[in-house]
Amino acid sequence: MTAPIVISTWPFGKPANDAAWNVLNPTGFALDAIEAGIMQCENDPTVTSVGFGGLPDASGEVTLDASIVDHEGRCGAVACISKIKNPIRAARLVMEHTPHVLLVGPGATQFALSQGMREENLLTEHAAAEYQKWKQQQAAKKKPQGHDTIGMLALDSAGRLAGGCSTSGLAYKLPGRVGDSPLIGAGLCLEPGIGAATATGVGEEMIRSCGSHSIVENLRRGMEPIDAIRDVLERIHRRRGSEAGDVSFISLRADGVYAGMSLWTKTNFQFALSSPDRSDMIKAATLM
Ligand code: GLY
């Protein structure tokens, strides 16, 4: 078994992995590593698709989605949460301090505040300027092509898996729109002793396909991680053809074997890997 190991989506996953690795190596808890790693990305105002600095919805408000899952398959999530910089922490608080899995909207914000999180303005000057440009161009009429979510999966040296994902969702989305990231089974899934998967791209594709759950089920049936992802991408392509937006997944099996794959080559999807013998960006395989 290769452990500890952490993988996460996109080049912004590299500094996030570094933060996770500081927790994970040599004997840290996978869930703590996921929270620390994803918070690094959420706190970075230059990442305009996650957390603070995320591009707003069509009304100009920044709303965030996140979910987290631990080595026992316990999970927590928040959707359409506003004014809270670290939705991944709020998701963990839902998991650890409520009997629920998912809190949404003002209720999610109220809950996070009740747990000691601070209310903050999430709209940076840069994001506000981009929003004004968008309003002038009425880009809402364009179909969403892609979206960069941070998804992170970790296996610690005690063999515990954990995962998380966090996003500000599609830029200029309809107010109230929720993507795949806070939906367990769509944007994130983990089966103890089997493996985990998480997603990035246009969330509607992952929701329609129950993508992350389908990958983990493929692992449970004995497929290699790369084949488990390919099978789901093929299913999406069979149903959606050229209508399918960007979809990419990463997967980490309980023995440390990992993979990443994208539906479209043009997505240029990459993921970050940190393990005892390698710390690198990896260009993902592609289906089409
Ligand atoms: N994959 C993130 C979203 O669609 O919101």
PDB file of N, CA and C and ligand atoms in Angstrom, residues 49 65 146-150 166-171 173 177-182 187 199-207 246, ligand 1:
ATOM      1  N   SER A  49     -12.817  30.194  -8.538  1.00  0.00           N
ATOM      2  CA  SER A  49     -13.867  29.179  -8.628  1.00  0.00           C
ATOM      3  C   SER A  49     -14.064  28.430  -7.308  1.00  0.00           C
ATOM      4  N   ASP A  65     -20.450  25.924  -2.139  1.00  0.00           N
ATOM      5  CA  ASP A  65     -20.878  24.538  -1.890  1.00  0.00           C
ATOM      6  C   ASP A  65     -19.661  23.725  -1.453  1.00  0.00           C
ATOM      7  N   GLY A 146     -17.197  24.840 -18.565  1.00  0.00           N
ATOM      8  CA  GLY A 146     -16.316  24.163 -17.627  1.00  0.00           C
ATOM      9  C   GLY A 146     -16.376  24.803 -16.274  1.00  0.00           C
ATOM     10  N   HIS A 147     -15.832  24.094 -15.305  1.00  0.00           N
ATOM     11  CA  HIS A 147     -15.748  24.674 -13.973  1.00  0.00           C
ATOM     12  C   HIS A 147     -14.673  23.966 -13.183  1.00  0.00           C
ATOM     13  N   ASP A 148     -13.885  24.739 -12.435  1.00  0.00           N
ATOM     14  CA  ASP A 148     -12.751  24.174 -11.707  1.00  0.00           C
ATOM     15  C   ASP A 148     -13.055  24.101 -10.214  1.00  0.00           C
ATOM     16  N   THR A 149     -13.430  22.929  -9.770  1.00  0.00           N
ATOM     17  CA  THR A 149     -13.686  22.658  -8.353  1.00  0.00           C
ATOM     18  C   THR A 149     -12.425  22.083  -7.741  1.00  0.00           C
ATOM     19  N   ILE A 150     -12.171  22.363  -6.457  1.00  0.00           N
ATOM     20  CA  ILE A 150     -11.140  21.561  -5.807  1.00  0.00           C
ATOM     21  C   ILE A 150     -11.800  20.321  -5.208  1.00  0.00           C
ATOM     22  N   SER A 166     -14.898  21.478  -2.765  1.00  0.00           N
ATOM     23  CA  SER A 166     -15.371  22.830  -2.434  1.00  0.00           C
ATOM     24  C   SER A 166     -15.367  23.685  -3.693  1.00  0.00           C
ATOM     25  N   THR A 167     -16.390  24.529  -3.827  1.00  0.00           N
ATOM     26  CA  THR A 167     -16.527  25.326  -5.049  1.00  0.00           C
ATOM     27  C   THR A 167     -17.417  26.537  -4.813  1.00  0.00           C
ATOM     28  N   SER A 168     -17.221  27.564  -5.651  1.00  0.00           N
ATOM     29  CA  SER A 168     -18.199  28.661  -5.683  1.00  0.00           C
ATOM     30  C   SER A 168     -19.235  28.391  -6.776  1.00  0.00           C
ATOM     31  N   GLY A 169     -19.143  27.250  -7.417  1.00  0.00           N
ATOM     32  CA  GLY A 169     -20.132  26.867  -8.432  1.00  0.00           C
ATOM     33  C   GLY A 169     -19.895  27.594  -9.742  1.00  0.00           C
ATOM     34  N   LEU A 170     -20.750  27.342 -10.692  1.00  0.00           N
ATOM     35  CA  LEU A 170     -20.598  27.990 -12.000  1.00  0.00           C
ATOM     36  C   LEU A 170     -20.684  29.506 -11.847  1.00  0.00           C
ATOM     37  N   ALA A 171     -19.786  30.211 -12.507  1.00  0.00           N
ATOM     38  CA  ALA A 171     -19.821  31.669 -12.470  1.00  0.00           C
ATOM     39  C   ALA A 171     -21.151  32.174 -13.017  1.00  0.00           C
ATOM     40  N   LYS A 173     -24.115  31.802 -12.106  1.00  0.00           N
ATOM     41  CA  LYS A 173     -25.209  30.817 -12.073  1.00  0.00           C
ATOM     42  C   LYS A 173     -26.510  31.505 -11.648  1.00  0.00           C
ATOM     43  N   ARG A 177     -28.866  27.986  -7.611  1.00  0.00           N
ATOM     44  CA  ARG A 177     -28.316  26.804  -8.290  1.00  0.00           C
ATOM     45  C   ARG A 177     -27.296  26.098  -7.386  1.00  0.00           C
ATOM     46  N   VAL A 178     -27.411  24.784  -7.298  1.00  0.00           N
ATOM     47  CA  VAL A 178     -26.455  23.967  -6.545  1.00  0.00           C
ATOM     48  C   VAL A 178     -25.858  22.960  -7.507  1.00  0.00           C
ATOM     49  N   GLY A 179     -24.547  22.794  -7.463  1.00  0.00           N
ATOM     50  CA  GLY A 179     -23.871  21.840  -8.337  1.00  0.00           C
ATOM     51  C   GLY A 179     -23.680  20.496  -7.672  1.00  0.00           C
ATOM     52  N   ASP A 180     -22.709  19.757  -8.156  1.00  0.00           N
ATOM     53  CA  ASP A 180     -22.465  18.402  -7.663  1.00  0.00           C
ATOM     54  C   ASP A 180     -21.681  18.366  -6.348  1.00  0.00           C
ATOM     55  N   SER A 181     -20.905  19.421  -6.087  1.00  0.00           N
ATOM     56  CA  SER A 181     -19.902  19.324  -5.022  1.00  0.00           C
ATOM     57  C   SER A 181     -20.467  19.016  -3.626  1.00  0.00           C
ATOM     58  N   PRO A 182     -21.650  19.550  -3.257  1.00  0.00           N
ATOM     59  CA  PRO A 182     -22.153  19.212  -1.925  1.00  0.00           C
ATOM     60  C   PRO A 182     -23.045  17.971  -1.924  1.00  0.00           C
ATOM     61  N   GLY A 187     -20.640  14.657  -6.551  1.00  0.00           N
ATOM     62  CA  GLY A 187     -19.306  15.272  -6.560  1.00  0.00           C
ATOM     63  C   GLY A 187     -18.298  14.595  -5.678  1.00  0.00           C
ATOM     64  N   ALA A 199     -15.058  14.921  -8.129  1.00  0.00           N
ATOM     65  CA  ALA A 199     -15.261  15.416  -9.493  1.00  0.00           C
ATOM     66  C   ALA A 199     -14.971  16.897  -9.623  1.00  0.00           C
ATOM     67  N   THR A 200     -14.711  17.309 -10.856  1.00  0.00           N
ATOM     68  CA  THR A 200     -14.653  18.721 -11.222  1.00  0.00           C
ATOM     69  C   THR A 200     -15.254  18.873 -12.616  1.00  0.00           C
ATOM     70  N   GLY A 201     -15.832  20.025 -12.868  1.00  0.00           N
ATOM     71  CA  GLY A 201     -16.455  20.244 -14.163  1.00  0.00           C
ATOM     72  C   GLY A 201     -17.862  20.793 -13.987  1.00  0.00           C
ATOM     73  N   VAL A 202     -18.673  20.617 -15.001  1.00  0.00           N
ATOM     74  CA  VAL A 202     -20.045  21.135 -14.958  1.00  0.00           C
ATOM     75  C   VAL A 202     -20.899  20.178 -14.122  1.00  0.00           C
ATOM     76  N   GLY A 203     -21.277  20.648 -12.932  1.00  0.00           N
ATOM     77  CA  GLY A 203     -21.874  19.773 -11.930  1.00  0.00           C
ATOM     78  C   GLY A 203     -23.116  19.031 -12.389  1.00  0.00           C
ATOM     79  N   GLU A 204     -23.862  19.618 -13.310  1.00  0.00           N
ATOM     80  CA  GLU A 204     -25.084  18.959 -13.769  1.00  0.00           C
ATOM     81  C   GLU A 204     -24.767  17.589 -14.378  1.00  0.00           C
ATOM     82  N   GLU A 205     -23.607  17.450 -15.020  1.00  0.00           N
ATOM     83  CA  GLU A 205     -23.237  16.144 -15.603  1.00  0.00           C
ATOM     84  C   GLU A 205     -23.010  15.101 -14.504  1.00  0.00           C
ATOM     85  N   MET A 206     -22.352  15.504 -13.418  1.00  0.00           N
ATOM     86  CA  MET A 206     -22.071  14.546 -12.340  1.00  0.00           C
ATOM     87  C   MET A 206     -23.346  14.186 -11.585  1.00  0.00           C
ATOM     88  N   ILE A 207     -24.263  15.159 -11.489  1.00  0.00           N
ATOM     89  CA  ILE A 207     -25.521  14.871 -10.780  1.00  0.00           C
ATOM     90  C   ILE A 207     -26.355  13.877 -11.598  1.00  0.00           C
ATOM     91  N   ASP A 246     -17.730  19.893 -19.575  1.00  0.00           N
ATOM     92  CA  ASP A 246     -16.486  19.342 -19.013  1.00  0.00           C
ATOM     93  C   ASP A 246     -16.812  18.468 -17.808  1.00  0.00           C
TER      94      ASP A 246
HETATM   95  N1  GLY B   1     -18.445  21.225 -10.178  1.00  0.00           N
HETATM   96  C1  GLY B   1     -18.899  22.369  -9.495  1.00  0.00           C
HETATM   97  C2  GLY B   1     -20.180  22.874  -9.928  1.00  0.00           C
HETATM   98  O1  GLY B   1     -20.670  22.555 -10.993  1.00  0.00           O
HETATM   99  O2  GLY B   1     -20.765  23.643  -9.184  1.00  0.00           O
END
